[in-house]
Each structure stands twice: as structure tokens, then as C-alpha cells.
Coordinates of C-alpha atoms in Angstrom, one line a residue:
M1 CA -21.9 -35.5 -21.6
N2 CA -21.3 -33.1 -18.7
S3 CA -24.5 -31.1 -18.8
T4 CA -23.4 -28.7 -16.0
K5 CA -21.1 -27.0 -18.5
T6 CA -22.5 -24.1 -20.5
W7 CA -20.2 -25.2 -23.4
S8 CA -20.6 -29.0 -23.0
G9 CA -22.5 -29.4 -26.3
R10 CA -19.2 -29.1 -28.2
F11 CA -17.5 -32.1 -26.5
N12 CA -17.9 -35.8 -26.7
E13 CA -16.7 -36.6 -23.2
P14 CA -16.8 -34.9 -19.8
V15 CA -13.9 -33.0 -18.3
S16 CA -11.8 -35.2 -16.0
E17 CA -11.9 -34.6 -12.3
L18 CA -8.3 -33.7 -12.3
V19 CA -8.8 -31.1 -14.9
K20 CA -11.8 -29.7 -13.0
K21 CA -9.6 -29.2 -9.9
Y22 CA -6.7 -27.8 -11.9
T23 CA -8.7 -25.3 -13.9
G24 CA -11.4 -24.4 -11.4
S25 CA -11.2 -21.0 -9.7
I26 CA -14.3 -21.0 -7.5
D27 CA -12.3 -21.6 -4.3
F28 CA -10.8 -18.1 -4.7
D29 CA -12.9 -16.1 -7.1
K30 CA -16.1 -16.6 -5.1
R31 CA -15.0 -13.5 -3.1
L32 CA -15.9 -11.5 -6.2
A33 CA -19.6 -12.5 -5.8
Q34 CA -20.8 -9.1 -4.5
W35 CA -19.2 -7.3 -7.5
D36 CA -20.3 -10.0 -10.0
I37 CA -23.9 -9.4 -8.9
Q38 CA -23.5 -5.6 -9.1
G39 CA -22.1 -5.9 -12.6
S40 CA -24.9 -8.3 -13.7
L41 CA -27.6 -6.0 -12.4
A42 CA -26.2 -3.1 -14.3
H43 CA -25.9 -5.2 -17.5
A44 CA -29.5 -6.3 -17.1
Q45 CA -30.7 -2.8 -16.7
M46 CA -28.8 -1.7 -19.8
L47 CA -30.2 -4.6 -21.8
C48 CA -33.7 -3.6 -20.8
Q49 CA -33.1 0.0 -21.8
A50 CA -31.8 -1.2 -25.1
G51 CA -34.9 -3.3 -25.7
V52 CA -33.0 -6.6 -25.6
L53 CA -34.5 -7.7 -22.2
S54 CA -38.1 -7.3 -21.2
G55 CA -39.2 -5.5 -18.1
E56 CA -40.5 -8.7 -16.7
D57 CA -37.2 -10.4 -17.1
L58 CA -35.4 -7.5 -15.5
A59 CA -37.7 -7.6 -12.5
A60 CA -37.1 -11.4 -12.1
I61 CA -33.4 -11.0 -12.4
E62 CA -33.3 -8.2 -9.8
R63 CA -35.5 -10.3 -7.4
G64 CA -33.4 -13.4 -8.0
M65 CA -30.1 -11.6 -7.5
A66 CA -31.3 -10.1 -4.2
E67 CA -32.1 -13.6 -3.0
I68 CA -28.8 -14.9 -4.1
L69 CA -26.9 -12.1 -2.4
A70 CA -28.8 -12.8 0.8
E71 CA -27.8 -16.5 0.5
I72 CA -24.2 -15.6 0.0
E73 CA -24.1 -13.3 3.0
A74 CA -25.7 -15.9 5.2
G75 CA -23.3 -18.5 3.9
R76 CA -26.0 -20.7 2.5
L77 CA -25.1 -20.7 -1.2
Q78 CA -23.4 -24.0 -2.2
W79 CA -20.4 -23.3 -4.5
L80 CA -19.9 -26.1 -7.0
L81 CA -16.6 -26.9 -8.6
D82 CA -18.4 -28.4 -11.6
L83 CA -19.5 -24.8 -12.4
E84 CA -15.8 -23.6 -12.5
D85 CA -16.1 -20.1 -11.2
V86 CA -18.1 -17.5 -9.4
H87 CA -19.9 -16.3 -12.6
M88 CA -21.4 -19.7 -13.5
N89 CA -22.3 -20.5 -10.0
I90 CA -24.3 -17.4 -9.6
E91 CA -25.8 -17.7 -13.1
R92 CA -26.8 -21.3 -12.5
R93 CA -28.4 -20.4 -9.1
L94 CA -30.3 -17.5 -10.8
T95 CA -31.6 -19.8 -13.5
D96 CA -32.7 -22.3 -10.9
K97 CA -34.7 -19.5 -9.3
I98 CA -36.2 -17.7 -12.3
S99 CA -35.8 -20.1 -15.2
D100 CA -35.4 -18.6 -18.7
A101 CA -35.0 -15.0 -17.5
G102 CA -31.8 -16.1 -15.8
K103 CA -30.6 -17.7 -19.0
R104 CA -31.1 -14.4 -20.9
L105 CA -28.9 -12.4 -18.5
H106 CA -25.7 -13.4 -20.3
T107 CA -26.9 -11.9 -23.6
G108 CA -24.3 -9.6 -25.1
R109 CA -21.5 -10.4 -22.7
S110 CA -18.8 -13.1 -22.1
R111 CA -17.1 -14.3 -19.0
N112 CA -14.0 -12.5 -20.4
D113 CA -15.4 -9.0 -20.1
Q114 CA -17.5 -10.1 -17.0
V115 CA -14.5 -11.1 -14.9
A116 CA -12.4 -8.1 -16.1
T117 CA -15.3 -5.9 -14.9
D118 CA -15.6 -7.7 -11.6
I119 CA -12.0 -7.4 -10.8
R120 CA -12.0 -3.7 -11.5
L121 CA -15.1 -3.1 -9.3
W122 CA -13.5 -5.1 -6.5
L123 CA -10.1 -3.4 -6.8
R124 CA -11.6 0.1 -6.9
D125 CA -13.2 -0.6 -3.5
Q126 CA -10.0 -2.0 -2.1
I127 CA -8.0 1.1 -3.2
S128 CA -10.5 3.3 -1.4
I129 CA -10.1 1.3 1.8
I130 CA -6.3 1.5 1.4
Q131 CA -6.3 5.3 0.9
T132 CA -8.3 5.7 4.1
L133 CA -5.9 3.5 6.0
I134 CA -2.8 5.3 4.6
Q135 CA -4.3 8.6 6.0
S136 CA -5.0 6.9 9.4
L137 CA -1.3 5.9 9.6
Q138 CA -0.2 9.3 8.6
T139 CA -2.3 10.8 11.4
A140 CA -0.7 8.4 13.9
L141 CA 2.8 9.5 12.7
L142 CA 1.8 13.2 12.9
D143 CA 0.7 12.8 16.4
L144 CA 4.0 11.2 17.3
A145 CA 5.9 13.9 15.5
E146 CA 4.0 16.6 17.3
Q147 CA 4.9 15.2 20.7
H148 CA 8.6 15.0 19.7
A149 CA 9.2 18.1 17.5
E150 CA 12.1 19.0 19.8
T151 CA 13.3 15.6 20.7
V152 CA 16.9 15.3 19.5
M153 CA 18.1 12.1 17.9
P154 CA 21.0 11.2 15.6
G155 CA 20.4 11.2 11.9
F156 CA 22.3 8.5 10.1
T157 CA 24.0 7.9 6.8
H158 CA 25.6 4.5 6.2
L159 CA 24.0 3.7 9.6
Q160 CA 26.7 5.9 11.2
V161 CA 25.9 9.0 13.2
A162 CA 25.7 11.9 10.8
Q163 CA 23.9 15.0 12.1
P164 CA 21.3 15.8 14.8
V165 CA 17.7 15.7 13.7
S166 CA 14.5 15.6 15.7
F167 CA 12.5 12.5 16.1
G168 CA 9.5 14.5 14.9
H169 CA 11.3 15.3 11.7
H170 CA 12.2 11.6 11.2
M171 CA 8.6 10.6 11.5
L172 CA 7.6 13.3 9.0
A173 CA 9.9 11.6 6.4
Y174 CA 7.5 8.6 6.5
V175 CA 4.5 10.9 6.3
E176 CA 5.9 12.2 3.1
M177 CA 6.5 8.7 1.7
L178 CA 3.0 7.7 2.6
G179 CA 1.7 10.9 0.9
R180 CA 3.3 9.7 -2.4
D181 CA 1.8 6.3 -1.8
Y182 CA -1.6 7.9 -1.5
E183 CA -1.1 9.8 -4.7
R184 CA 0.0 6.6 -6.5
M185 CA -3.1 4.8 -5.3
A186 CA -5.3 7.7 -6.4
D187 CA -3.7 7.7 -9.8
C188 CA -3.9 3.9 -10.2
R189 CA -7.6 4.0 -9.2
R190 CA -8.3 6.3 -12.2
R191 CA -7.0 3.6 -14.6
V192 CA -8.7 0.8 -12.7
N193 CA -12.0 2.7 -13.0
R194 CA -12.5 2.0 -16.7
M195 CA -15.2 -0.4 -17.8
P196 CA -14.5 -3.4 -20.1
L197 CA -18.1 -4.7 -20.0
G198 CA -19.5 -4.7 -23.6
A199 CA -16.3 -6.0 -25.1
A200 CA -17.8 -9.5 -24.8
A201 CA -15.4 -12.3 -25.6
L202 CA -13.0 -10.2 -27.6
A203 CA -14.7 -8.5 -30.6
G204 CA -17.7 -6.7 -29.1
T205 CA -21.3 -7.9 -29.6
T206 CA -24.0 -7.8 -32.3
Y207 CA -26.6 -6.7 -29.7
P208 CA -27.3 -2.9 -29.5
V209 CA -25.6 -2.5 -26.1
R210 CA -25.2 1.0 -24.6
R211 CA -22.0 0.8 -22.8
E212 CA -22.2 4.4 -21.5
V213 CA -25.4 3.4 -19.6
T214 CA -23.7 0.5 -17.9
A215 CA -20.7 2.6 -17.1
E216 CA -22.8 5.2 -15.4
L217 CA -24.8 2.6 -13.5
L218 CA -21.5 1.1 -12.2
G219 CA -19.8 4.4 -11.5
F220 CA -17.0 3.9 -14.0
E221 CA -15.3 7.2 -15.1
Q222 CA -14.2 5.9 -18.6
I223 CA -15.0 3.0 -21.0
C224 CA -12.3 0.7 -22.4
Q225 CA -12.2 1.8 -26.0
N226 CA -10.8 -1.4 -27.7
S227 CA -12.5 -4.7 -27.2
L228 CA -9.4 -6.7 -27.5
D229 CA -7.5 -4.6 -25.0
A230 CA -10.6 -4.5 -22.7
V231 CA -10.7 -8.2 -22.0
S232 CA -6.9 -8.9 -22.0
D233 CA -5.6 -5.9 -20.1
R234 CA -4.2 -6.5 -16.6
D235 CA -2.0 -3.4 -16.5
F236 CA -4.2 -2.1 -13.7
A237 CA -3.5 -5.2 -11.6
V238 CA 0.3 -4.9 -12.2
E239 CA 0.2 -1.2 -11.5
F240 CA -1.7 -1.7 -8.2
T241 CA 0.7 -4.3 -7.1
A242 CA 3.6 -2.1 -7.9
A243 CA 2.0 0.7 -5.8
A244 CA 1.3 -1.7 -3.0
S245 CA 4.9 -2.9 -3.1
L246 CA 6.1 0.6 -2.6
V247 CA 3.9 1.1 0.4
M248 CA 5.2 -2.2 1.9
I249 CA 8.8 -1.1 1.1
H250 CA 8.3 2.1 3.0
L251 CA 6.8 0.3 6.0
S252 CA 9.6 -2.3 5.8
R253 CA 12.1 0.5 6.1
L254 CA 10.3 1.9 9.1
S255 CA 10.0 -1.6 10.6
E256 CA 13.8 -2.1 10.3
E257 CA 14.3 1.2 12.2
L258 CA 11.8 0.3 14.9
I259 CA 13.5 -3.1 15.4
L260 CA 16.9 -1.5 15.7
W261 CA 15.7 1.3 17.9
M262 CA 14.0 -1.1 20.3
S263 CA 17.1 -3.2 20.8
P264 CA 19.2 -2.4 23.9
R265 CA 22.1 -1.3 21.7
F266 CA 20.0 1.7 20.7
G267 CA 17.3 1.9 23.3
F268 CA 15.5 4.8 21.5
I269 CA 11.9 3.5 21.7
D270 CA 9.7 0.8 23.2
I271 CA 6.7 -0.8 21.5
A272 CA 3.6 -1.6 23.5
D273 CA 3.4 -5.2 24.8
R274 CA 0.3 -5.9 22.8
F275 CA 2.4 -5.8 19.6
C276 CA 5.2 -8.0 20.8
T277 CA 5.8 -11.6 21.9
G278 CA 8.1 -13.4 24.2
S279 CA 10.4 -16.4 23.9
S280 CA 9.6 -20.0 24.6
I281 CA 13.0 -20.4 26.3
M282 CA 14.4 -17.0 27.2
P283 CA 12.1 -15.3 29.8
Q284 CA 13.6 -11.9 29.4
K285 CA 12.8 -11.6 25.7
K286 CA 10.4 -9.0 24.2
N287 CA 10.4 -9.5 20.4
P288 CA 9.0 -6.9 18.0
D289 CA 7.1 -9.4 15.9
V290 CA 4.8 -7.0 14.1
P291 CA 7.5 -4.9 12.5
E292 CA 9.5 -8.1 11.8
L293 CA 6.5 -9.6 10.0
V294 CA 5.9 -6.4 8.1
R295 CA 9.4 -6.6 6.9
G296 CA 8.9 -10.2 5.8
K297 CA 5.5 -9.6 4.2
S298 CA 7.0 -6.9 2.0
G299 CA 8.9 -9.6 0.2
R300 CA 5.6 -11.5 -0.3
V301 CA 3.9 -8.5 -2.0
I302 CA 7.0 -7.7 -4.1
G303 CA 6.9 -11.4 -5.2
H304 CA 3.3 -11.0 -6.3
L305 CA 4.4 -8.0 -8.4
I306 CA 7.1 -10.1 -10.2
G307 CA 4.6 -12.9 -10.6
L308 CA 2.0 -10.7 -12.3
I309 CA 4.6 -9.1 -14.6
T310 CA 5.8 -12.6 -15.6
L311 CA 2.2 -13.7 -16.1
M312 CA 1.6 -11.0 -18.7
K313 CA 4.9 -10.8 -20.5
S314 CA 4.2 -13.4 -23.3
Q315 CA 0.4 -13.4 -23.7
P316 CA -0.9 -12.8 -27.2
L317 CA -4.2 -11.0 -27.6
A318 CA -6.9 -11.5 -26.5
Y319 CA -8.0 -13.3 -23.3
N320 CA -6.0 -16.4 -22.2
K321 CA -6.6 -18.9 -19.4
D322 CA -3.3 -17.7 -17.9
N323 CA -5.2 -14.7 -16.7
Q324 CA -7.0 -16.8 -14.1
E325 CA -3.7 -16.7 -12.3
D326 CA -4.0 -12.9 -11.7
K327 CA -6.6 -13.2 -8.9
E328 CA -4.8 -15.0 -6.1
P329 CA -1.7 -12.7 -6.1
L330 CA -3.9 -9.6 -6.5
F331 CA -6.3 -10.7 -3.7
D332 CA -3.4 -11.5 -1.4
T333 CA -1.6 -8.2 -2.1
A334 CA -4.7 -6.2 -1.2
D335 CA -5.4 -8.3 1.9
T336 CA -1.8 -8.1 3.1
L337 CA -1.5 -4.3 2.6
I338 CA -4.9 -3.6 4.3
D339 CA -4.0 -5.8 7.3
T340 CA -0.5 -4.2 7.5
L341 CA -1.7 -0.6 7.3
R342 CA -4.5 -1.3 9.9
I343 CA -2.1 -2.8 12.5
Y344 CA 0.7 -0.3 11.8
A345 CA -1.4 2.7 12.6
D346 CA -2.4 1.1 15.9
M347 CA 1.2 0.0 16.7
M348 CA 2.6 3.5 16.1
R349 CA 0.1 4.8 18.7
G350 CA 1.8 2.4 21.1
V351 CA 5.3 3.6 20.5
S352 CA 7.0 5.3 23.5
V353 CA 10.1 7.4 22.9
K354 CA 13.2 7.6 25.2
P355 CA 14.6 11.1 24.5
E356 CA 17.5 10.7 27.0
N357 CA 18.9 7.7 25.1
M358 CA 18.5 9.5 21.8
R359 CA 20.4 12.5 23.0
A360 CA 23.1 10.4 24.5
A361 CA 23.6 8.7 21.1
V362 CA 23.9 12.1 19.4
M363 CA 26.8 12.9 21.8
Q364 CA 28.6 9.7 20.8
G365 CA 29.1 10.4 17.1
F366 CA 30.4 14.0 16.7
A367 CA 27.1 14.8 15.1
T368 CA 27.8 18.6 15.3
A369 CA 31.0 18.4 13.3
T370 CA 29.4 19.9 10.2
D371 CA 28.0 22.7 12.4
L372 CA 31.5 23.6 13.4
A373 CA 32.7 23.6 9.8
D374 CA 29.8 25.9 8.9
Y375 CA 30.7 28.1 11.8
L376 CA 34.2 28.6 10.5
V377 CA 32.9 29.3 7.0
K378 CA 30.7 32.0 8.4
K379 CA 33.8 33.4 10.0
G380 CA 35.5 33.7 6.5
M381 CA 37.3 30.3 6.1
P382 CA 36.8 28.4 2.8
F383 CA 34.7 25.3 3.3
R384 CA 37.3 22.8 2.2
D385 CA 39.7 24.3 4.7
S386 CA 37.1 24.3 7.5
H387 CA 36.4 20.6 6.6
E388 CA 40.1 19.8 7.2
V389 CA 40.3 21.8 10.4
V390 CA 37.2 20.1 11.9
A391 CA 38.4 16.7 10.9
R392 CA 41.6 17.2 12.9
A393 CA 39.5 18.5 15.8
V394 CA 37.3 15.4 15.6
R395 CA 40.3 13.1 15.6
H396 CA 41.6 14.9 18.7
A397 CA 38.3 14.6 20.5
D398 CA 38.0 10.9 19.6
E399 CA 41.4 10.2 21.0
A400 CA 40.5 12.1 24.2
G401 CA 37.2 10.3 24.5
V402 CA 35.0 13.4 24.5
D403 CA 32.5 15.2 22.3
L404 CA 33.5 18.3 20.4
S405 CA 31.4 20.4 22.7
Q406 CA 33.5 19.1 25.6
L407 CA 36.8 20.3 24.3
P408 CA 38.1 23.4 26.1
L409 CA 38.0 26.7 24.2
A410 CA 41.8 26.9 24.2
V411 CA 42.1 23.5 22.5
L412 CA 39.5 24.4 19.9
Q413 CA 41.3 27.7 19.2
G414 CA 44.5 25.6 18.6
F415 CA 42.8 24.3 15.5
S416 CA 41.7 27.8 14.3
G417 CA 42.1 31.3 15.6
L418 CA 38.6 32.1 14.2
I419 CA 37.0 30.2 17.0
S420 CA 35.7 32.1 20.0
D421 CA 33.4 31.3 22.9
D422 CA 30.3 31.6 20.9
V423 CA 31.2 28.3 19.2
Y424 CA 29.5 26.3 22.0
Q425 CA 26.1 27.6 20.8
V426 CA 26.5 25.7 17.6
L427 CA 28.1 22.6 19.1
T428 CA 24.9 21.5 21.0
P429 CA 22.4 19.2 19.4
E430 CA 19.7 21.7 20.1
G431 CA 21.7 24.5 18.5
S432 CA 22.2 22.3 15.4
L433 CA 18.5 21.7 15.1
N434 CA 17.5 25.3 15.4
A435 CA 20.1 26.4 12.9
R436 CA 18.3 24.5 10.1
N437 CA 15.3 26.7 10.1
H438 CA 14.3 26.6 6.5
L439 CA 11.6 24.8 4.4
G440 CA 12.2 21.0 4.8
G441 CA 14.7 21.5 7.6
T442 CA 14.8 19.8 11.0
A443 CA 14.3 22.9 13.2
P444 CA 11.4 22.4 15.6
E445 CA 9.6 25.5 14.0
Q446 CA 9.8 23.8 10.6
V447 CA 8.6 20.4 12.0
R448 CA 5.6 22.1 13.5
F449 CA 4.9 23.9 10.2
Q450 CA 5.0 20.6 8.3
I451 CA 2.7 18.9 10.8
A452 CA 0.2 21.7 10.4
R453 CA 0.5 21.5 6.6
W454 CA -0.1 17.8 6.6
R455 CA -3.1 18.1 8.9
R456 CA -4.7 20.6 6.5
L457 CA -4.0 18.3 3.6
L458 CA -5.5 15.3 5.3
A459 CA -8.6 17.3 6.4
D460 CA -9.0 18.6 2.8
A461 CA -8.7 15.0 1.3
Q462 CA -11.2 13.6 3.8
A463 CA -13.7 16.4 3.1
V464 CA -13.9 15.5 -0.6

């Protein structure tokens, strides 16, 4: 009989070595040790207050857990596959140290509500780290936007030159995306921060547990109200991975643009050498490996989301062993997102902009054609008519190999008698930017307004 198992008395033969390896989770869930100890200490304090555990036992448990935590931090604790998971490894080590007091710790709980609590405690901390890193990246983007509030670049639709925007305005679009990502993380954290401990295996416990005490000790905002749901719920893990996927999608979009902009065909930016690599065969190459990897890793995180959704879709209540498979994708999602945000903020501080190339690109795509149409509308022409007039002017300029602003006044007037010499004020990229001076517009004044707004928002969030 395998006496290392807490449940071995029920069985007539030991678990096979193959099954141990297949079902064991200690290789990956040992990273929950800090939070497992935190939850156990709160549980022990509650049991003592409820009169289930003696003061002497509580003191022994606290002393033993402190020693175990020190062993873990020093890398001295031996993790045993025979003990399956982080919970049993810590409990067995505690029992070795303090004997029967360690055996009493598990009173009134199950590994089902214990692991659910551990994951929530761990994820709560990871979300807080992620929120701080999102703000750091937003600050890097704001700094870049402030430097280039007036730097003209082409705005694209269908990856074709559409209208002039400023590079600062373009960076602010990603600040907005990250702002929504921060909100989603904050909202997700509220649902993560609900305590399942006290649900025991699935039906609660016969001991007089005081769940509100444990929740307060652990900093949970709410308590899971149904024992079945408490141990089997992984909505919070799916929701976090969905929010993480959106962050990665946003960074993947920016990565795609950085990769394009760095290529000689665009030549809009350069990325500092420390974020790039060379080629083993082509000595001239400078490859944007970091944004390329971010673009690739976004698929990894999205894959974890699909995996977790699939994991949960057919599970009956309550806890099932399937749920052991939630940890690796969840851990990797948090690790990948944290690493990506950390390196991205640093990389954006190493981006240098080439304004002359951006402006030259604006001049290649008739980016002020809409401004000319608006000019004619303001002179009294219906928009649909002005659209047709400008389309003919663009065709003429294209055939002549020049920009609209380079057409002589007489030629422009051949398309409409409403055009006068003031037209050239609206045909410049700078004139186009300045004309869009409204909330959310690309005018430099509006860009600076949004930068100031975001700096206030970030300062307020960090002050909380």
C-alpha cells in the first residue's frame, strides 16, 4: 500500500509510476507555494478563532510554515512526485516538522477549495503587476507622442494612404487601446477576488467555519456564495486569458506596424540595436525580432484562451481532474504578457522617428484629397459633386506624376471655378492636421490635450 497518499487506505494496490507522472502536477503548481502557505495560515487562524484549532496548534503551524517558506525561497525544499501537488508537499513537510498539529491544518477544507483559492490569490497579484506594466507602456507611448505631436505621417485605410495624421496621434490610438485593457484587467480582478475557501470538496463543511474571517485575512472582496460553484468555477481564468489576449492583439497590431515602418520601403522609424538581431548569412540585416516575437506570441496566448474554453465546456459539477489542466495555460499567459509588456515599454523608448520620410510618404498618396473636397463644400458645392470633382483632379495629378498641392492654380480652377489661391492652405499636410481641431482629432492642439489628459489619468490611478 502506498502510504505517502493521504487517501491510500481506500486502495488495495499502489498507483503505478506511469499514472503518478501523468496525474502529478507538482512540476508546475509548485509555483503556487507562496500563496498556498498564505491561504493555509489564514485558514488556521480562522479555525483557531472558531475553536476548532488550539492556540498551541496555530502557533506551531505558523512557526512551521515560516520555516517551510524559508526553505522554498532558499531552494532547499525537496518536491516529491509521490505527493502529487504543491498542497500535499507542503502539508507533508509541515507534518514532518510539527507532527499532529500539521495533520489538523486540513480540517474543514479540501484540495478542491484550496487550489481554487491559491489560483485566485496568485492571479490577483499577477493582474496588479500587469496593470502597472500597462501604465508604464502607456507612459512610454505618451512620451513619444509628445515629441511628435506635429510630425506628419500618412494615415492608412486598407494599407493605402488615406489622410494625414500626426505620429503623436497614431501613438495615442494605442494608449487608448491599453486604457481599455487596463479597465478590463481591473474589472476581471474584481471577479478573481472572490474567496472559494470554505466550500471544501463541494458541499461545504460540518465544522463551524467563519468564511468572512478568512476572506478578510486574505483580502478577498467577496465570498463565493455556492459551494458547488466555488470549487468548479474557472470563469475568472477564462476571463483573464481573454483580457490578456486582447492586450496581446493590440501589441501585435503595433508590432506589425513597427515591422513595416522599419523596412526600407517605409523607412518611418528605427528601433534601437539592443532590440534587434542580425543575420547569420546577410551582414547588412537588422531584424526587428522583438516585435516579430510579440506578434508570434499573441497566437500563443490566444491559443491558451481557446484551450481553457474547451477545457470547461463539458464539465459537470463540481470539481473534476480536468481542472488540473487550467494551470499551465494560465501560468504561461501571465508570464508571456508580463514579459511582453516589460520589454515593449523599454523598446518604445528606443524608437527613433524619421519625420522627413513620413512627410514624403504623405505626399505620394494624395492624402489631402478629402481636404480639397471639404474646401469645395465650404464654398457651396454639394459633397457628392465635390467628391467627383476632386476624383478627376486626383486622376489628372496622378497622370502628371505630381501631388495635388503641386498643380498650378489654373489647372485646379479648370476642375471648379470655386477654387481660388487660398486652396493651397488646405492642400498641405500641416494644414490638413490643423483643420481637424476637435475632440479626438489629429490637430497638434488636440494631441497635446489628450497627452495631458492621459498623464492626469495615469497620475490619479497611481495615487490610489
